[in-house]
mmCIF file of N, CA and C in Angstrom:
data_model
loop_
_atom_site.group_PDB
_atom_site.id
_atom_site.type_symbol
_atom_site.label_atom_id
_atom_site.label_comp_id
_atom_site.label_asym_id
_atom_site.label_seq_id
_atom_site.Cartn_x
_atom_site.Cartn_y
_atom_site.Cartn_z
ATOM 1 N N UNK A 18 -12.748 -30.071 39.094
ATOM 2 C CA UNK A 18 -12.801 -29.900 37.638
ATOM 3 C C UNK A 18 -11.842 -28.779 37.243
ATOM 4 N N UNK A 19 -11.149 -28.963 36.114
ATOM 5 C CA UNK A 19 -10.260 -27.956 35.891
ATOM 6 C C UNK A 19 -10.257 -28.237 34.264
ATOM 7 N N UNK A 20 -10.321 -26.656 33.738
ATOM 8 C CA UNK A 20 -10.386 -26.761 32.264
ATOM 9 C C UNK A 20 -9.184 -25.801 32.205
ATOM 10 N N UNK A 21 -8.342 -25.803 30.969
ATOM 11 C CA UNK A 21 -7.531 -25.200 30.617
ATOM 12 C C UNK A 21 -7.235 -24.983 29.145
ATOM 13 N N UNK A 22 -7.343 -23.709 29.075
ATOM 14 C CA UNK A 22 -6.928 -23.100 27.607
ATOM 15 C C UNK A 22 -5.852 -22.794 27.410
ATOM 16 N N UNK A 23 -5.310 -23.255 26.172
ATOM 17 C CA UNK A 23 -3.964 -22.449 25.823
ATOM 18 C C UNK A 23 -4.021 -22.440 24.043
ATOM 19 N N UNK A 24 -3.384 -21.947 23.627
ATOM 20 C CA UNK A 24 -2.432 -22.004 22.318
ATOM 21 C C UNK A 24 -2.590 -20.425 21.538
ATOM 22 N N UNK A 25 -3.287 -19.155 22.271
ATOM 23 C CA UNK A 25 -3.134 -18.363 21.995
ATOM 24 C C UNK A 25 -2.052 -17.587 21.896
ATOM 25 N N UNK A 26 -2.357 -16.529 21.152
ATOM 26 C CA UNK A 26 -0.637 -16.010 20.954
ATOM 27 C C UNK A 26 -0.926 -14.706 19.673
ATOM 28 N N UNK A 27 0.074 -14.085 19.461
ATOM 29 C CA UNK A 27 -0.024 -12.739 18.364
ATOM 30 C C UNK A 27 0.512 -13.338 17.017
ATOM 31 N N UNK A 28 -0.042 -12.846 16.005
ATOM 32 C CA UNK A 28 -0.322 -13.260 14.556
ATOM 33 C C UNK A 28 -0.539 -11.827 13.576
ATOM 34 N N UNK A 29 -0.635 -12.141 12.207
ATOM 35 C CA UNK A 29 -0.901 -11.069 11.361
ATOM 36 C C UNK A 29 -2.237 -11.585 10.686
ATOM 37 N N UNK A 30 -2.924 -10.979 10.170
ATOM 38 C CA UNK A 30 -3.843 -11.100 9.272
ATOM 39 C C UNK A 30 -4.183 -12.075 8.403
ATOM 40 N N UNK A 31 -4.354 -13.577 8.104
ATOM 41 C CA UNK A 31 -4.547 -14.326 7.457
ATOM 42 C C UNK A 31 -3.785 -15.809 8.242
ATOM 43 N N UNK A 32 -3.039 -15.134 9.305
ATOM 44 C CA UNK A 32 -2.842 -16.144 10.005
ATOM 45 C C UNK A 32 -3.577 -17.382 10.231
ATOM 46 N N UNK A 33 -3.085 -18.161 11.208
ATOM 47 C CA UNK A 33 -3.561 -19.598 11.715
ATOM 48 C C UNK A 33 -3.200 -19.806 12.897
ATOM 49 N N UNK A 34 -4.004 -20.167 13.920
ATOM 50 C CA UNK A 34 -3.949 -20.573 15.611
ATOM 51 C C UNK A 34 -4.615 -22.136 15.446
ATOM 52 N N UNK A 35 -4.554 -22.727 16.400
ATOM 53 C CA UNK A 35 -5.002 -24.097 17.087
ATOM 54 C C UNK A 35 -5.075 -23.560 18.466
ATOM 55 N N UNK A 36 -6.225 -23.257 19.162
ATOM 56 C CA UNK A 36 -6.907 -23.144 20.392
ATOM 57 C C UNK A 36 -6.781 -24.749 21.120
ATOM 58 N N UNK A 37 -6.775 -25.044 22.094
ATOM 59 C CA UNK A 37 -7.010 -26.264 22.700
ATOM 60 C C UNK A 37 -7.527 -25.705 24.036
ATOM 61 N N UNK A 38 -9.028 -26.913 24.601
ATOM 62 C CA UNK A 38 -9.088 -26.565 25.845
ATOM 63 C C UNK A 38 -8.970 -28.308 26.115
ATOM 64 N N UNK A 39 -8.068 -28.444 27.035
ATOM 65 C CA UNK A 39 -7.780 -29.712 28.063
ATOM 66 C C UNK A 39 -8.524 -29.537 29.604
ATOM 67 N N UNK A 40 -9.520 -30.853 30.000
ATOM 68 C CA UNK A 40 -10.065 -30.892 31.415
ATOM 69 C C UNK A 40 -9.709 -31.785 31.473
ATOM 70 N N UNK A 41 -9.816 -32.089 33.249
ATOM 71 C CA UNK A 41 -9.739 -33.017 33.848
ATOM 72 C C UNK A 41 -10.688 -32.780 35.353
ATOM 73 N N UNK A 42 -10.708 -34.342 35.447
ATOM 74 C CA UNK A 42 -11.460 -34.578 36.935
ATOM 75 C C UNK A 42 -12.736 -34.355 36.540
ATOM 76 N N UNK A 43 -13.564 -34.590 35.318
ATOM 77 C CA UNK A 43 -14.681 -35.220 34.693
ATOM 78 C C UNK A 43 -14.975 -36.001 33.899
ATOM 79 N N UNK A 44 -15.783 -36.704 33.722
ATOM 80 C CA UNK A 44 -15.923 -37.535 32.390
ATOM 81 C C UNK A 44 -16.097 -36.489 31.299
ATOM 82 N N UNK A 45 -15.205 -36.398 30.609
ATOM 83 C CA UNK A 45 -15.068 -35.562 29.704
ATOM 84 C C UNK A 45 -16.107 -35.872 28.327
ATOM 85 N N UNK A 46 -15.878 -36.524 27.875
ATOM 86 C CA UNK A 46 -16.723 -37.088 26.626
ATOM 87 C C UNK A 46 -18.453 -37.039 27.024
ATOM 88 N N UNK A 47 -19.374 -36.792 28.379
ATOM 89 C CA UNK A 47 -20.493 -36.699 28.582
ATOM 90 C C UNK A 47 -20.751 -35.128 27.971
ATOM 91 N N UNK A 48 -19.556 -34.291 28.084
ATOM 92 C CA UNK A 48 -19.965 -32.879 28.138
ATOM 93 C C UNK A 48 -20.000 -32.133 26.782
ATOM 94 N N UNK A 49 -21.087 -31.457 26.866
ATOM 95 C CA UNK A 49 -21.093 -30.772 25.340
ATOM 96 C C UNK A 49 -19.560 -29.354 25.603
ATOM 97 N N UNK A 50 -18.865 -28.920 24.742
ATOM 98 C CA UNK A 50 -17.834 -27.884 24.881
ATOM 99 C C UNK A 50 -18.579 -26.700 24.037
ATOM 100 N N UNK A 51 -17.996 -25.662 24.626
ATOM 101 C CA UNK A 51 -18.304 -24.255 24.066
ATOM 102 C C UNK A 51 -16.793 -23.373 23.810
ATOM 103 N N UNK A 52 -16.224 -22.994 22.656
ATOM 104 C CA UNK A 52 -15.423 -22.021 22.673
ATOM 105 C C UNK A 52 -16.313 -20.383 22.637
ATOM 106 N N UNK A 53 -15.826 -19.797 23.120
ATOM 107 C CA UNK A 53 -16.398 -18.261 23.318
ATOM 108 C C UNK A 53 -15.450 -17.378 23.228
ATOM 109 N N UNK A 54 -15.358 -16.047 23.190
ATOM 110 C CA UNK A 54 -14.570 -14.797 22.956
ATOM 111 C C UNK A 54 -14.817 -13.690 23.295
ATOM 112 N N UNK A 55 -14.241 -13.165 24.073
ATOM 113 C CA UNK A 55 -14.548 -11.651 24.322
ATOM 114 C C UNK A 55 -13.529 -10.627 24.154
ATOM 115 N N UNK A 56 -14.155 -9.794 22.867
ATOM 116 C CA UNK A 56 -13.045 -8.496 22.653
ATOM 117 C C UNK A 56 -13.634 -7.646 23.973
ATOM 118 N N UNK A 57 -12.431 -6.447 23.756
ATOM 119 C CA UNK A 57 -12.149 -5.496 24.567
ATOM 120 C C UNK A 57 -13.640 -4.339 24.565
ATOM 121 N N UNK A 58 -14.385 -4.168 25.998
ATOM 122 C CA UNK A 58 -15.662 -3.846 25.434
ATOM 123 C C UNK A 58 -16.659 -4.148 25.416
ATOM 124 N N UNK A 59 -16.545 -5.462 24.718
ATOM 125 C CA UNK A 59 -17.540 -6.164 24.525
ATOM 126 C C UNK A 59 -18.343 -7.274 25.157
ATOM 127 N N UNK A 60 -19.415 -8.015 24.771
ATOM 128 C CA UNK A 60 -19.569 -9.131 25.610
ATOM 129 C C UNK A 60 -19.323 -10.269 25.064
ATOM 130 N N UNK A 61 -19.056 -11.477 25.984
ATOM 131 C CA UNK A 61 -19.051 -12.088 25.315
ATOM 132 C C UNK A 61 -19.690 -13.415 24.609
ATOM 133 N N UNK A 62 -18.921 -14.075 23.869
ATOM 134 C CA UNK A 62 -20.148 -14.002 22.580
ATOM 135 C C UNK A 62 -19.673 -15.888 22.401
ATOM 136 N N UNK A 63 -20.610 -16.562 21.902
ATOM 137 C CA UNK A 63 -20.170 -18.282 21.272
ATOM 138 C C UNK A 63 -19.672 -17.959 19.864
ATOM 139 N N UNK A 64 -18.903 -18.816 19.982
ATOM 140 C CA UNK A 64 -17.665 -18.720 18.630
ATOM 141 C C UNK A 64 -18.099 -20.121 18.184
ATOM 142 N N UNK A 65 -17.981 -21.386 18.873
ATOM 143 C CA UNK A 65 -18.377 -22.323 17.966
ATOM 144 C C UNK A 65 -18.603 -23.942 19.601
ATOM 145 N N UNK A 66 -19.392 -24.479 19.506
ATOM 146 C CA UNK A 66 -19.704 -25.762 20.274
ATOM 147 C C UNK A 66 -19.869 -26.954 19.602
ATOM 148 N N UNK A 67 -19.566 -27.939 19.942
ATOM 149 C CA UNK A 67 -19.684 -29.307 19.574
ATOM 150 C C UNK A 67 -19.990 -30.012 21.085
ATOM 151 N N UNK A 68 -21.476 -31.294 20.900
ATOM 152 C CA UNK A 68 -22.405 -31.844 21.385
ATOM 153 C C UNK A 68 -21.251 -32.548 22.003
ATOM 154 N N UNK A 69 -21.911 -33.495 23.530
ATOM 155 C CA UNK A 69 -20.928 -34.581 24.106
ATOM 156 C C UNK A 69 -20.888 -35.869 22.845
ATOM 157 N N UNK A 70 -20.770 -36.783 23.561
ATOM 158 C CA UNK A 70 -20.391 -38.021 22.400
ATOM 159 C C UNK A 70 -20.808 -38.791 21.904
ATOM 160 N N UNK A 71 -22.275 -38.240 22.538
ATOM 161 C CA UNK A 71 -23.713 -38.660 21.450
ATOM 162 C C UNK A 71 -24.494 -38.241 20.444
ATOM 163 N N UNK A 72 -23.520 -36.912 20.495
ATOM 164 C CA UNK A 72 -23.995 -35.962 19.609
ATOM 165 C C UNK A 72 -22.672 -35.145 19.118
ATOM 166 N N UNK A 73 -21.296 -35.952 18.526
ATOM 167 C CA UNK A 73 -20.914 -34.787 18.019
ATOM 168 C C UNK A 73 -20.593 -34.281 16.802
ATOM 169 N N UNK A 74 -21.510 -34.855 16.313
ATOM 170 C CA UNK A 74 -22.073 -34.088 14.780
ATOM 171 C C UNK A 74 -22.747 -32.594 15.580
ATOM 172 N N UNK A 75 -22.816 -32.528 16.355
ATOM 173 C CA UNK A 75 -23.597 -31.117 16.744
ATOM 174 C C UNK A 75 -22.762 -30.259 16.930
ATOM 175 N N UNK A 76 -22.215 -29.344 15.798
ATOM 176 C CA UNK A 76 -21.824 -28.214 15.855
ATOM 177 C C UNK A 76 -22.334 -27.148 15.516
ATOM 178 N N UNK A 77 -22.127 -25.746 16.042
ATOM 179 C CA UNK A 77 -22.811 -24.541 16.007
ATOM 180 C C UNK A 77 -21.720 -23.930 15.462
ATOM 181 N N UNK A 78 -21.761 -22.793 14.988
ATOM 182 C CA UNK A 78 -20.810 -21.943 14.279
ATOM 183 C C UNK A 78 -21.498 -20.372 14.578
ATOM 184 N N UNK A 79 -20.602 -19.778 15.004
ATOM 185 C CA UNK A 79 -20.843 -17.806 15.182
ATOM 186 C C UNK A 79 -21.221 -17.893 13.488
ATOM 187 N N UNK A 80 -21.526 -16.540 12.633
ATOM 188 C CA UNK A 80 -21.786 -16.431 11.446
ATOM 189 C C UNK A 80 -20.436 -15.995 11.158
ATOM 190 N N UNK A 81 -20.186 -15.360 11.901
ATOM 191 C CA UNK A 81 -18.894 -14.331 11.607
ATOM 192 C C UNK A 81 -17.326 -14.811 11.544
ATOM 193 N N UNK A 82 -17.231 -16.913 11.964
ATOM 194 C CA UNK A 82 -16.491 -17.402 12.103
ATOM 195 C C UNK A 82 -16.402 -18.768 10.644
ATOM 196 N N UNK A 83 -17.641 -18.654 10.394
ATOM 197 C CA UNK A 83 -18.263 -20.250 9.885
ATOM 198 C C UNK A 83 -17.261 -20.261 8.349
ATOM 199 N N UNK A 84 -16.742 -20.940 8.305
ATOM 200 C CA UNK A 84 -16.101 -21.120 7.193
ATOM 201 C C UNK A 84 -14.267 -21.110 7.260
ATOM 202 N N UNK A 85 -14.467 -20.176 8.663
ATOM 203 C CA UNK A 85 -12.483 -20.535 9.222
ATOM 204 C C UNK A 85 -12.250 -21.097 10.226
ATOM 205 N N UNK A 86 -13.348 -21.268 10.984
ATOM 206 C CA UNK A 86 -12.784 -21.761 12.308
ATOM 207 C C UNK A 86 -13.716 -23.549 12.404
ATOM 208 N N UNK A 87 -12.971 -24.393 13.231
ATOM 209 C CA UNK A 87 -13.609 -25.739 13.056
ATOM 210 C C UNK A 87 -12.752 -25.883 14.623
ATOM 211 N N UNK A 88 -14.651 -26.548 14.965
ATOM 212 C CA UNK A 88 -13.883 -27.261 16.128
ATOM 213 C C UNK A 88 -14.290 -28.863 16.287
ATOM 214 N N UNK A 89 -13.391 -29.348 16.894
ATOM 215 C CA UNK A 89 -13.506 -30.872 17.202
ATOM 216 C C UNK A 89 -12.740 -30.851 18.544
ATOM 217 N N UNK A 90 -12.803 -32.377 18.483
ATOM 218 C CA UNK A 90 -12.558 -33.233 20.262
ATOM 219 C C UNK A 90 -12.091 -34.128 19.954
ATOM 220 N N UNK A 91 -10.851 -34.775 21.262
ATOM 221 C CA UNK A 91 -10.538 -35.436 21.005
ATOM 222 C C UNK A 91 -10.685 -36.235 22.278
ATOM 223 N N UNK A 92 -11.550 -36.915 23.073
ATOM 224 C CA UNK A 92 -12.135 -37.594 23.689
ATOM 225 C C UNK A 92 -11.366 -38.268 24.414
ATOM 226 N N UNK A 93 -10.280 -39.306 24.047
ATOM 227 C CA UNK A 93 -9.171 -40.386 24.521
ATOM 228 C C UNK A 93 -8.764 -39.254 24.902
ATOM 229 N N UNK A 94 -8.172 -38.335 24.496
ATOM 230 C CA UNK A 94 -7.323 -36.686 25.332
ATOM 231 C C UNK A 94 -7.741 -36.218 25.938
ATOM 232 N N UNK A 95 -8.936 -36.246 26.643
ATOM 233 C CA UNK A 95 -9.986 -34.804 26.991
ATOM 234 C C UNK A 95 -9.369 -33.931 26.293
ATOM 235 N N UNK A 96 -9.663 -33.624 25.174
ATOM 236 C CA UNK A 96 -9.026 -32.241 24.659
ATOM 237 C C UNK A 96 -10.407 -31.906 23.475
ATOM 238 N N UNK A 97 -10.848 -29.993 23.776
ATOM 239 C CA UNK A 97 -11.197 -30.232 22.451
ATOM 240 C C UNK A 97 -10.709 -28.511 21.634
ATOM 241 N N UNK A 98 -10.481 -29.001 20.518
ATOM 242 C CA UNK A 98 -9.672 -28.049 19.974
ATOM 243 C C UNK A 98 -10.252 -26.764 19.429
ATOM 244 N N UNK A 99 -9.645 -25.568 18.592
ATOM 245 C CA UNK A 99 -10.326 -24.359 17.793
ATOM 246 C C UNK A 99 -9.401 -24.853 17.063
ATOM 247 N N UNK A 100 -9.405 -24.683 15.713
ATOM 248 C CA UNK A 100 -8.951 -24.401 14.331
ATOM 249 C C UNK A 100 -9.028 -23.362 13.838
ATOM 250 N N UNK A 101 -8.311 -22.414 13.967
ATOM 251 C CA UNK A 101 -9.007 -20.948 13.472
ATOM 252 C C UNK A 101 -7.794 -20.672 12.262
ATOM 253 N N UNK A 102 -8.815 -20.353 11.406
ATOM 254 C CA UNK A 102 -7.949 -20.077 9.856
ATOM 255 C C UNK A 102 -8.483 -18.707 9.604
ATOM 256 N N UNK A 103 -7.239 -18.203 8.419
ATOM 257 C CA UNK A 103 -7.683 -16.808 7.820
ATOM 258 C C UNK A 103 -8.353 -15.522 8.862
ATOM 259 N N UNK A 104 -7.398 -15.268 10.088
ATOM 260 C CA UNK A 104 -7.749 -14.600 11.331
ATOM 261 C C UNK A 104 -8.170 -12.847 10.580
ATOM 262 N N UNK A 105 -8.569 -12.591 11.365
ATOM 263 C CA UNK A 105 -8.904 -11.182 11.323
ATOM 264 C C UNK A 105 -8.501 -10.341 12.444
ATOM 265 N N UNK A 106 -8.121 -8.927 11.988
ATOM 266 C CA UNK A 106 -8.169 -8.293 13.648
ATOM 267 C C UNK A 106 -9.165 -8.390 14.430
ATOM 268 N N UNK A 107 -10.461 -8.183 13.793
ATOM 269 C CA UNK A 107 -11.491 -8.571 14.343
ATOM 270 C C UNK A 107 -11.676 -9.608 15.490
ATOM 271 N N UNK A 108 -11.129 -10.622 15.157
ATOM 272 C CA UNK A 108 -11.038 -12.050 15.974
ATOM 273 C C UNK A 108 -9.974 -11.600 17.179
ATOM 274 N N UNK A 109 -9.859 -10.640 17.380
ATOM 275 C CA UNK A 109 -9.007 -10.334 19.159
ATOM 276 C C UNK A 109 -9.767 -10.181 19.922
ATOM 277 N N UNK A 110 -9.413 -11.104 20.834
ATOM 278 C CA UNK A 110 -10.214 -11.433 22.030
ATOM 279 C C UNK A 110 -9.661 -12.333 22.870
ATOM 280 N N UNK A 111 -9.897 -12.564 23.965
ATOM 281 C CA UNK A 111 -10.078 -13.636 25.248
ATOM 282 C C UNK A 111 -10.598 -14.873 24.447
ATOM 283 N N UNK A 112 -10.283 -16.120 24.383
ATOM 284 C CA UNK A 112 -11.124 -17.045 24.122
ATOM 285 C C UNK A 112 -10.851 -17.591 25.396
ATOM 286 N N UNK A 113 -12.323 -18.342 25.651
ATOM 287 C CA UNK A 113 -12.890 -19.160 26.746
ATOM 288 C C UNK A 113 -13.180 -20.529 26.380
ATOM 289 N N UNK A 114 -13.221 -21.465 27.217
ATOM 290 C CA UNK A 114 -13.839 -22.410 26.787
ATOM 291 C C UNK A 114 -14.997 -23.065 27.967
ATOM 292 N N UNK A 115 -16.030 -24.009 27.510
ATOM 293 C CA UNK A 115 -17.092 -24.008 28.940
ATOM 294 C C UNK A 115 -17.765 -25.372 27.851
ATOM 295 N N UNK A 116 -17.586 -26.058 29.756
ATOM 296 C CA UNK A 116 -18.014 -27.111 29.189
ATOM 297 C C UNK A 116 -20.059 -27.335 30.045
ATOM 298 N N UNK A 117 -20.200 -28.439 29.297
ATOM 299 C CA UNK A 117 -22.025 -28.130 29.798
ATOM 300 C C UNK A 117 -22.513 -29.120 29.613
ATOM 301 N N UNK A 118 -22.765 -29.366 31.010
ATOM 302 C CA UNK A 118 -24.071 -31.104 31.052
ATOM 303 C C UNK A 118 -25.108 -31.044 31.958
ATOM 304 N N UNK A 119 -26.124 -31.149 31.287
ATOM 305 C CA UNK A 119 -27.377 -30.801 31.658
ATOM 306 C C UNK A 119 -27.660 -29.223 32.569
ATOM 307 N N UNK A 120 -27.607 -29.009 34.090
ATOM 308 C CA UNK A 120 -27.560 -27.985 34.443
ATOM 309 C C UNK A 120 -25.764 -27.440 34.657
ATOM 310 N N UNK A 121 -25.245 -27.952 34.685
ATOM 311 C CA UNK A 121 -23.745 -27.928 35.139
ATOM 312 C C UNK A 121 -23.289 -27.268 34.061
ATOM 313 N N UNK A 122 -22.276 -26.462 34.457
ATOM 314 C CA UNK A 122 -21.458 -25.608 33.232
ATOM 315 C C UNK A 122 -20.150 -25.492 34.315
ATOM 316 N N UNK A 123 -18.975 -24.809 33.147
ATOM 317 C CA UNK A 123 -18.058 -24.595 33.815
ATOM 318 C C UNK A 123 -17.264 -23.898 32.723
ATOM 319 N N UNK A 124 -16.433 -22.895 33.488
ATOM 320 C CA UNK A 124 -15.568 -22.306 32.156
ATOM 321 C C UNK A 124 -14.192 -22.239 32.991
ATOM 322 N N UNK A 125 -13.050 -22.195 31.929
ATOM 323 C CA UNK A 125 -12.039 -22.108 32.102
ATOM 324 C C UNK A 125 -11.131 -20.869 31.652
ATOM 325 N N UNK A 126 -9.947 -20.817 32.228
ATOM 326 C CA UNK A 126 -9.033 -19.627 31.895
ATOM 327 C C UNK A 126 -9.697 -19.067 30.567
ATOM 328 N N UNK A 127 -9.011 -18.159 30.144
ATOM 329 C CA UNK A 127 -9.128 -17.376 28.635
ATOM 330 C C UNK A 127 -7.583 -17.723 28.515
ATOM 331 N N UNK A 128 -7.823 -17.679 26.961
ATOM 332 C CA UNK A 128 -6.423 -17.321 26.148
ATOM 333 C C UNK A 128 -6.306 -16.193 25.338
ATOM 334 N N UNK A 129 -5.358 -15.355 25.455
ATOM 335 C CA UNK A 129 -5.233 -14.087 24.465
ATOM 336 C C UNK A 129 -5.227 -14.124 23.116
ATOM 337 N N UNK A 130 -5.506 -14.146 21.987
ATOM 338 C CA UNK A 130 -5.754 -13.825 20.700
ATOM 339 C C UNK A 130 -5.631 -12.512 20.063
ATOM 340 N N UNK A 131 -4.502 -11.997 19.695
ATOM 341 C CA UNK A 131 -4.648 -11.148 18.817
ATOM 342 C C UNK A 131 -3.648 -11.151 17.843
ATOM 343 N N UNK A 132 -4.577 -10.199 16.881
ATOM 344 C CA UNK A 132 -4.317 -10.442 15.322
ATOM 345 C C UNK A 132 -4.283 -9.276 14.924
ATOM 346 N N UNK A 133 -2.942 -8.579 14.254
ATOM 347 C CA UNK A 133 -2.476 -7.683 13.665
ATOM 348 C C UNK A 133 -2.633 -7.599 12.512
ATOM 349 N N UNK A 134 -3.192 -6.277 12.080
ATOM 350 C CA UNK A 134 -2.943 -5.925 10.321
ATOM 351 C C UNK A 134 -1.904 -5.704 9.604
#
């Protein structure tokens, strides 16, 4: 199994990123996804999940994200994405992504995120 994050990168304040995590060597579409984040410090924390493909109306949202960031999947891709709008410095961090079926989890690389004032 191999998950991979990318599309992080440095930005200013009101910016816009597209996160993507791509797996392979699972049935991808069984697994619920988790994006996560960890600033410098800190622990880390769920940013936003969407259910496998029986459920993916099931999204969760951080409070502190809900209204800029959207995630979806794109299933035929194994891919599932972050949408992150209207960034904050705040929002610097590691993002992770982890995928999860039944007892099984798995996380992949981090991507760097940061956001300048």
């Amino acid at each position: 199994v191999q998950l991979q994050a990318s599309g992080g990168g440095f930005l200013h304040t009101g910016g816009s990123l597209r996160l993507s995590c791509t797996a392979s060597g699972i049935t991808f579409s069984a697994y619920g996804v988790g994006w996560y984040r960890q600033a410098p410090g800190k622990q880390r924390e769920l940013v936003a999940s969407v259910g496998n493909r029986f459920n993916t109306d099931n999204t969760i949202y951080a409070d502190s994200v809900k209204g800029r960031f959207t995630i979806s999947r794109d299933n035929a891709k194994n891919v599932v994405y972050l949408q992150m709008n209207s960034l904050k410095p705040e929002d610097t961090a590691v993002y992770y992504c982890k995928v999860v079926s039944g007892g099984y989890a798995r996380w992949g690389q981090g991507t760097l995120v940061t956001v300048s004032s």
